[in-house]
Amino acid sequence: GVSALAAAQRGRRGDSRADNPQGAGTMMGGPPPIPPSVAALVLEHADDFKLADSQRVVLESVRRAQDSANMPWRMKLDSLRPTRQPANGMGDLSQEQRDEIEARKTAIANVLEGMRETNAQARIRVMNVLNPDQQKRAASLEEDARKKAADDAKQHERSGPPAGGRGGRGRPPEG
């Protein structure tokens, strides 16, 4: 249902063209990698979807509206990236550093929650434009992107950002 969709889309960043370095990333309480939105994924694979011009117009409109609504949230999320790593690794943090990480994680959760409704509504609009076969394909692409973002987050926590310093970030989901 919508609640599962909203939870799945919490805080996505969307368009893969907007990749950003992760900095110190999730290990230090930084923002997680955010997969692209379903609108961005469908538009990126528009030829495979055999989109009608009318579908493409609606999807682009949804993506623009979502980007606009999420812009302040994305800027806030970007501002929450850690600026430094602890000198002796994560096992040797002061109480002040631990408190800072927890405060950052709470702030990130609040930002992601702020984006949730916009993202869920955009996803519904996108799916309403697609036929059943296109919906299945879009959901599959979306799940693959979600898994990749989760894998990137795990990789980053173990050894820093994925190759090239990128964290799999994109635009917030548009729908």
mmCIF file of N, CA, C and O in Angstrom, residues 102-166:
data_model
loop_
_atom_site.group_PDB
_atom_site.id
_atom_site.type_symbol
_atom_site.label_atom_id
_atom_site.label_comp_id
_atom_site.label_asym_id
_atom_site.label_seq_id
_atom_site.Cartn_x
_atom_site.Cartn_y
_atom_site.Cartn_z
ATOM 1 N N GLU A 102 24.648 11.108 16.900
ATOM 2 C CA GLU A 102 23.224 10.843 17.175
ATOM 3 C C GLU A 102 22.353 12.030 16.775
ATOM 4 O O GLU A 102 21.274 11.836 16.207
ATOM 5 N N ALA A 103 22.813 13.236 17.055
ATOM 6 C CA ALA A 103 22.049 14.427 16.661
ATOM 7 C C ALA A 103 21.941 14.514 15.136
ATOM 8 O O ALA A 103 20.881 14.859 14.595
ATOM 9 N N ARG A 104 23.028 14.194 14.429
ATOM 10 C CA ARG A 104 23.017 14.216 12.966
ATOM 11 C C ARG A 104 22.055 13.161 12.432
ATOM 12 O O ARG A 104 21.283 13.418 11.517
ATOM 13 N N LYS A 105 22.079 11.966 13.004
ATOM 14 C CA LYS A 105 21.168 10.902 12.561
ATOM 15 C C LYS A 105 19.714 11.307 12.767
ATOM 16 O O LYS A 105 18.866 11.036 11.906
ATOM 17 N N THR A 106 19.408 11.942 13.872
ATOM 18 C CA THR A 106 18.045 12.408 14.132
ATOM 19 C C THR A 106 17.640 13.475 13.125
ATOM 20 O O THR A 106 16.529 13.434 12.578
ATOM 21 N N ALA A 107 18.538 14.400 12.849
ATOM 22 C CA ALA A 107 18.246 15.451 11.869
ATOM 23 C C ALA A 107 18.030 14.859 10.480
ATOM 24 O O ALA A 107 17.120 15.275 9.745
ATOM 25 N N ILE A 108 18.837 13.878 10.101
ATOM 26 C CA ILE A 108 18.685 13.217 8.799
ATOM 27 C C ILE A 108 17.339 12.503 8.735
ATOM 28 O O ILE A 108 16.622 12.602 7.729
ATOM 29 N N ALA A 109 16.972 11.795 9.792
ATOM 30 C CA ALA A 109 15.671 11.101 9.825
ATOM 31 C C ALA A 109 14.535 12.102 9.655
ATOM 32 O O ALA A 109 13.558 11.831 8.945
ATOM 33 N N ASN A 110 14.646 13.272 10.269
ATOM 34 C CA ASN A 110 13.617 14.298 10.136
ATOM 35 C C ASN A 110 13.522 14.824 8.708
ATOM 36 O O ASN A 110 12.429 15.066 8.198
ATOM 37 N N VAL A 111 14.664 15.003 8.061
ATOM 38 C CA VAL A 111 14.673 15.459 6.665
ATOM 39 C C VAL A 111 14.033 14.402 5.767
ATOM 40 O O VAL A 111 13.187 14.708 4.920
ATOM 41 N N LEU A 112 14.430 13.157 5.954
ATOM 42 C CA LEU A 112 13.877 12.079 5.138
ATOM 43 C C LEU A 112 12.370 11.965 5.345
ATOM 44 O O LEU A 112 11.620 11.747 4.388
ATOM 45 N N GLU A 113 11.925 12.129 6.563
ATOM 46 C CA GLU A 113 10.489 12.104 6.852
ATOM 47 C C GLU A 113 9.788 13.272 6.160
ATOM 48 O O GLU A 113 8.693 13.113 5.638
ATOM 49 N N GLY A 114 10.430 14.427 6.128
ATOM 50 C CA GLY A 114 9.851 15.591 5.463
ATOM 51 C C GLY A 114 9.644 15.371 3.974
ATOM 52 O O GLY A 114 8.722 15.930 3.376
ATOM 53 N N MET A 115 10.474 14.544 3.377
ATOM 54 C CA MET A 115 10.379 14.255 1.943
ATOM 55 C C MET A 115 9.398 13.120 1.642
ATOM 56 O O MET A 115 8.955 12.959 0.510
ATOM 57 N N ARG A 116 9.041 12.351 2.632
ATOM 58 C CA ARG A 116 8.274 11.119 2.433
ATOM 59 C C ARG A 116 6.946 11.346 1.711
ATOM 60 O O ARG A 116 6.633 10.641 0.745
ATOM 61 N N GLU A 117 6.135 12.257 2.164
ATOM 62 C CA GLU A 117 4.807 12.445 1.563
ATOM 63 C C GLU A 117 4.908 12.920 0.116
ATOM 64 O O GLU A 117 4.203 12.410 -0.758
ATOM 65 N N THR A 118 5.790 13.885 -0.139
ATOM 66 C CA THR A 118 5.992 14.354 -1.514
ATOM 67 C C THR A 118 6.402 13.194 -2.411
ATOM 68 O O THR A 118 5.873 13.024 -3.515
ATOM 69 N N ASN A 119 7.314 12.384 -1.935
ATOM 70 C CA ASN A 119 7.814 11.264 -2.723
ATOM 71 C C ASN A 119 6.737 10.207 -2.953
ATOM 72 O O ASN A 119 6.620 9.664 -4.057
ATOM 73 N N ALA A 120 5.966 9.908 -1.932
ATOM 74 C CA ALA A 120 4.904 8.904 -2.071
ATOM 75 C C ALA A 120 3.835 9.388 -3.058
ATOM 76 O O ALA A 120 3.371 8.609 -3.906
ATOM 77 N N GLN A 121 3.448 10.652 -2.961
ATOM 78 C CA GLN A 121 2.436 11.179 -3.873
ATOM 79 C C GLN A 121 2.957 11.201 -5.310
ATOM 80 O O GLN A 121 2.218 10.893 -6.250
ATOM 81 N N ALA A 122 4.210 11.555 -5.478
ATOM 82 C CA ALA A 122 4.796 11.575 -6.816
ATOM 83 C C ALA A 122 4.834 10.156 -7.394
ATOM 84 O O ALA A 122 4.545 9.952 -8.575
ATOM 85 N N ARG A 123 5.169 9.193 -6.585
ATOM 86 C CA ARG A 123 5.205 7.806 -7.051
ATOM 87 C C ARG A 123 3.827 7.352 -7.515
ATOM 88 O O ARG A 123 3.680 6.693 -8.549
ATOM 89 N N ILE A 124 2.812 7.671 -6.764
ATOM 90 C CA ILE A 124 1.444 7.312 -7.140
ATOM 91 C C ILE A 124 1.083 7.933 -8.485
ATOM 92 O O ILE A 124 0.526 7.259 -9.361
ATOM 93 N N ARG A 125 1.426 9.198 -8.662
ATOM 94 C CA ARG A 125 1.140 9.866 -9.937
ATOM 95 C C ARG A 125 1.855 9.176 -11.095
ATOM 96 O O ARG A 125 1.279 8.998 -12.168
ATOM 97 N N VAL A 126 3.100 8.795 -10.888
ATOM 98 C CA VAL A 126 3.852 8.110 -11.946
ATOM 99 C C VAL A 126 3.185 6.782 -12.286
ATOM 100 O O VAL A 126 2.949 6.472 -13.455
ATOM 101 N N MET A 127 2.892 5.993 -11.281
ATOM 102 C CA MET A 127 2.307 4.673 -11.529
ATOM 103 C C MET A 127 0.943 4.791 -12.206
ATOM 104 O O MET A 127 0.589 3.940 -13.020
ATOM 105 N N ASN A 128 0.188 5.838 -11.908
ATOM 106 C CA ASN A 128 -1.117 6.033 -12.543
ATOM 107 C C ASN A 128 -1.006 6.341 -14.034
ATOM 108 O O ASN A 128 -1.965 6.150 -14.777
ATOM 109 N N VAL A 129 0.155 6.817 -14.466
ATOM 110 C CA VAL A 129 0.371 7.157 -15.875
ATOM 111 C C VAL A 129 0.801 5.926 -16.685
ATOM 112 O O VAL A 129 0.600 5.875 -17.893
ATOM 113 N N LEU A 130 1.353 4.943 -15.993
ATOM 114 C CA LEU A 130 1.895 3.759 -16.670
ATOM 115 C C LEU A 130 0.843 2.664 -16.806
ATOM 116 O O LEU A 130 -0.040 2.528 -15.953
ATOM 117 N N ASN A 131 0.981 1.859 -17.849
ATOM 118 C CA ASN A 131 0.104 0.702 -17.986
ATOM 119 C C ASN A 131 0.627 -0.409 -17.058
ATOM 120 O O ASN A 131 1.732 -0.302 -16.517
ATOM 121 N N PRO A 132 -0.148 -1.482 -16.856
ATOM 122 C CA PRO A 132 0.272 -2.527 -15.902
ATOM 123 C C PRO A 132 1.661 -3.131 -16.186
ATOM 124 O O PRO A 132 2.433 -3.367 -15.253
ATOM 125 N N ASP A 133 1.977 -3.375 -17.440
ATOM 126 C CA ASP A 133 3.298 -3.917 -17.756
ATOM 127 C C ASP A 133 4.401 -2.917 -17.414
ATOM 128 O O ASP A 133 5.454 -3.289 -16.874
ATOM 129 N N GLN A 134 4.174 -1.655 -17.737
ATOM 130 C CA GLN A 134 5.147 -0.609 -17.417
ATOM 131 C C GLN A 134 5.286 -0.463 -15.904
ATOM 132 O O GLN A 134 6.393 -0.244 -15.403
ATOM 133 N N GLN A 135 4.192 -0.588 -15.183
ATOM 134 C CA GLN A 135 4.237 -0.497 -13.719
ATOM 135 C C GLN A 135 5.125 -1.593 -13.132
ATOM 136 O O GLN A 135 5.927 -1.333 -12.232
ATOM 137 N N LYS A 136 4.989 -2.818 -13.653
ATOM 138 C CA LYS A 136 5.806 -3.932 -13.165
ATOM 139 C C LYS A 136 7.279 -3.673 -13.451
ATOM 140 O O LYS A 136 8.138 -3.895 -12.584
ATOM 141 N N ARG A 137 7.574 -3.214 -14.638
ATOM 142 C CA ARG A 137 8.956 -2.924 -15.007
ATOM 143 C C ARG A 137 9.513 -1.788 -14.126
ATOM 144 O O ARG A 137 10.650 -1.860 -13.654
ATOM 145 N N ALA A 138 8.711 -0.757 -13.900
ATOM 146 C CA ALA A 138 9.137 0.376 -13.062
ATOM 147 C C ALA A 138 9.402 -0.084 -11.632
ATOM 148 O O ALA A 138 10.400 0.308 -11.014
ATOM 149 N N ALA A 139 8.503 -0.916 -11.094
ATOM 150 C CA ALA A 139 8.689 -1.416 -9.734
ATOM 151 C C ALA A 139 9.960 -2.250 -9.628
ATOM 152 O O ALA A 139 10.678 -2.182 -8.616
ATOM 153 N N SER A 140 10.265 -3.021 -10.662
ATOM 154 C CA SER A 140 11.484 -3.831 -10.666
ATOM 155 C C SER A 140 12.735 -2.943 -10.698
ATOM 156 O O SER A 140 13.690 -3.173 -9.938
ATOM 157 N N LEU A 141 12.727 -1.924 -11.551
ATOM 158 C CA LEU A 141 13.855 -0.991 -11.597
ATOM 159 C C LEU A 141 14.024 -0.283 -10.258
ATOM 160 O O LEU A 141 15.143 -0.093 -9.768
ATOM 161 N N GLU A 142 12.907 0.085 -9.672
ATOM 162 C CA GLU A 142 12.919 0.783 -8.381
ATOM 163 C C GLU A 142 13.520 -0.113 -7.294
ATOM 164 O O GLU A 142 14.352 0.334 -6.497
ATOM 165 N N GLU A 143 13.117 -1.365 -7.260
ATOM 166 C CA GLU A 143 13.651 -2.298 -6.271
ATOM 167 C C GLU A 143 15.152 -2.514 -6.477
ATOM 168 O O GLU A 143 15.921 -2.540 -5.507
ATOM 169 N N ASP A 144 15.572 -2.655 -7.719
ATOM 170 C CA ASP A 144 17.005 -2.800 -8.009
ATOM 171 C C ASP A 144 17.790 -1.576 -7.530
ATOM 172 O O ASP A 144 18.874 -1.714 -6.951
ATOM 173 N N ALA A 145 17.245 -0.392 -7.771
ATOM 174 C CA ALA A 145 17.914 0.841 -7.340
ATOM 175 C C ALA A 145 17.971 0.921 -5.818
ATOM 176 O O ALA A 145 18.982 1.346 -5.242
ATOM 177 N N ARG A 146 16.916 0.491 -5.157
ATOM 178 C CA ARG A 146 16.872 0.495 -3.690
ATOM 179 C C ARG A 146 17.926 -0.463 -3.133
ATOM 180 O O ARG A 146 18.649 -0.137 -2.190
ATOM 181 N N LYS A 147 18.032 -1.658 -3.736
ATOM 182 C CA LYS A 147 19.032 -2.632 -3.288
ATOM 183 C C LYS A 147 20.452 -2.115 -3.507
ATOM 184 O O LYS A 147 21.318 -2.296 -2.655
ATOM 185 N N LYS A 148 20.678 -1.472 -4.642
ATOM 186 C CA LYS A 148 22.005 -0.913 -4.915
ATOM 187 C C LYS A 148 22.363 0.154 -3.882
ATOM 188 O O LYS A 148 23.489 0.193 -3.384
ATOM 189 N N ALA A 149 21.414 1.016 -3.552
ATOM 190 C CA ALA A 149 21.674 2.057 -2.546
ATOM 191 C C ALA A 149 21.987 1.421 -1.188
ATOM 192 O O ALA A 149 22.899 1.862 -0.480
ATOM 193 N N ALA A 150 21.252 0.374 -0.823
ATOM 194 C CA ALA A 150 21.518 -0.309 0.443
ATOM 195 C C ALA A 150 22.900 -0.971 0.430
ATOM 196 O O ALA A 150 23.638 -0.895 1.414
ATOM 197 N N ASP A 151 23.247 -1.589 -0.689
ATOM 198 C CA ASP A 151 24.580 -2.192 -0.815
ATOM 199 C C ASP A 151 25.672 -1.131 -0.740
ATOM 200 O O ASP A 151 26.707 -1.337 -0.105
ATOM 201 N N ASP A 152 25.444 0.013 -1.398
ATOM 202 C CA ASP A 152 26.411 1.107 -1.345
ATOM 203 C C ASP A 152 26.586 1.606 0.087
ATOM 204 O O ASP A 152 27.702 1.901 0.518
ATOM 205 N N ALA A 153 25.483 1.688 0.830
ATOM 206 C CA ALA A 153 25.558 2.143 2.221
ATOM 207 C C ALA A 153 26.378 1.161 3.055
ATOM 208 O O ALA A 153 27.222 1.576 3.853
ATOM 209 N N LYS A 154 26.141 -0.132 2.858
ATOM 210 C CA LYS A 154 26.905 -1.145 3.604
ATOM 211 C C LYS A 154 28.383 -1.077 3.238
ATOM 212 O O LYS A 154 29.251 -1.146 4.097
ATOM 213 N N GLN A 155 28.666 -0.952 1.938
ATOM 214 C CA GLN A 155 30.053 -0.840 1.478
ATOM 215 C C GLN A 155 30.717 0.382 2.101
ATOM 216 O O GLN A 155 31.847 0.313 2.561
ATOM 217 N N HIS A 156 30.007 1.474 2.117
ATOM 218 C CA HIS A 156 30.555 2.719 2.653
ATOM 219 C C HIS A 156 30.847 2.589 4.139
ATOM 220 O O HIS A 156 31.869 3.067 4.622
ATOM 221 N N GLU A 157 29.959 1.934 4.874
ATOM 222 C CA GLU A 157 30.178 1.756 6.307
ATOM 223 C C GLU A 157 31.402 0.901 6.584
ATOM 224 O O GLU A 157 32.102 1.112 7.557
ATOM 225 N N ARG A 158 31.674 -0.069 5.696
ATOM 226 C CA ARG A 158 32.836 -0.955 5.887
ATOM 227 C C ARG A 158 34.147 -0.303 5.486
ATOM 228 O O ARG A 158 35.151 -0.454 6.155
ATOM 229 N N SER A 159 34.129 0.401 4.353
ATOM 230 C CA SER A 159 35.431 0.818 3.827
ATOM 231 C C SER A 159 35.433 2.206 3.196
ATOM 232 O O SER A 159 36.334 2.517 2.445
ATOM 233 N N GLY A 160 34.447 3.018 3.469
ATOM 234 C CA GLY A 160 34.400 4.337 2.856
ATOM 235 C C GLY A 160 33.555 4.305 1.606
ATOM 236 O O GLY A 160 32.976 3.284 1.265
ATOM 237 N N PRO A 161 33.460 5.424 0.898
ATOM 238 C CA PRO A 161 32.605 5.516 -0.276
ATOM 239 C C PRO A 161 32.996 4.505 -1.344
ATOM 240 O O PRO A 161 34.152 4.113 -1.438
ATOM 241 N N PRO A 162 32.029 4.074 -2.176
ATOM 242 C CA PRO A 162 32.345 3.184 -3.289
ATOM 243 C C PRO A 162 33.371 3.811 -4.224
ATOM 244 O O PRO A 162 33.617 5.009 -4.157
ATOM 245 N N ALA A 163 33.942 3.023 -5.098
ATOM 246 C CA ALA A 163 34.973 3.493 -6.021
ATOM 247 C C ALA A 163 34.589 4.811 -6.649
ATOM 248 O O ALA A 163 33.453 5.012 -7.037
ATOM 249 N N GLY A 164 35.524 5.703 -6.714
ATOM 250 C CA GLY A 164 35.265 7.013 -7.296
ATOM 251 C C GLY A 164 34.720 7.995 -6.282
ATOM 252 O O GLY A 164 34.411 9.124 -6.606
ATOM 253 N N GLY A 165 34.562 7.570 -5.024
ATOM 254 C CA GLY A 165 34.078 8.480 -4.000
ATOM 255 C C GLY A 165 32.601 8.785 -4.123
ATOM 256 O O GLY A 165 32.110 9.704 -3.513
ATOM 257 N N ARG A 166 31.873 8.021 -4.891
ATOM 258 C CA ARG A 166 30.454 8.292 -5.077
ATOM 259 C C ARG A 166 29.645 7.404 -4.144
ATOM 260 O O ARG A 166 30.017 6.285 -3.858
#
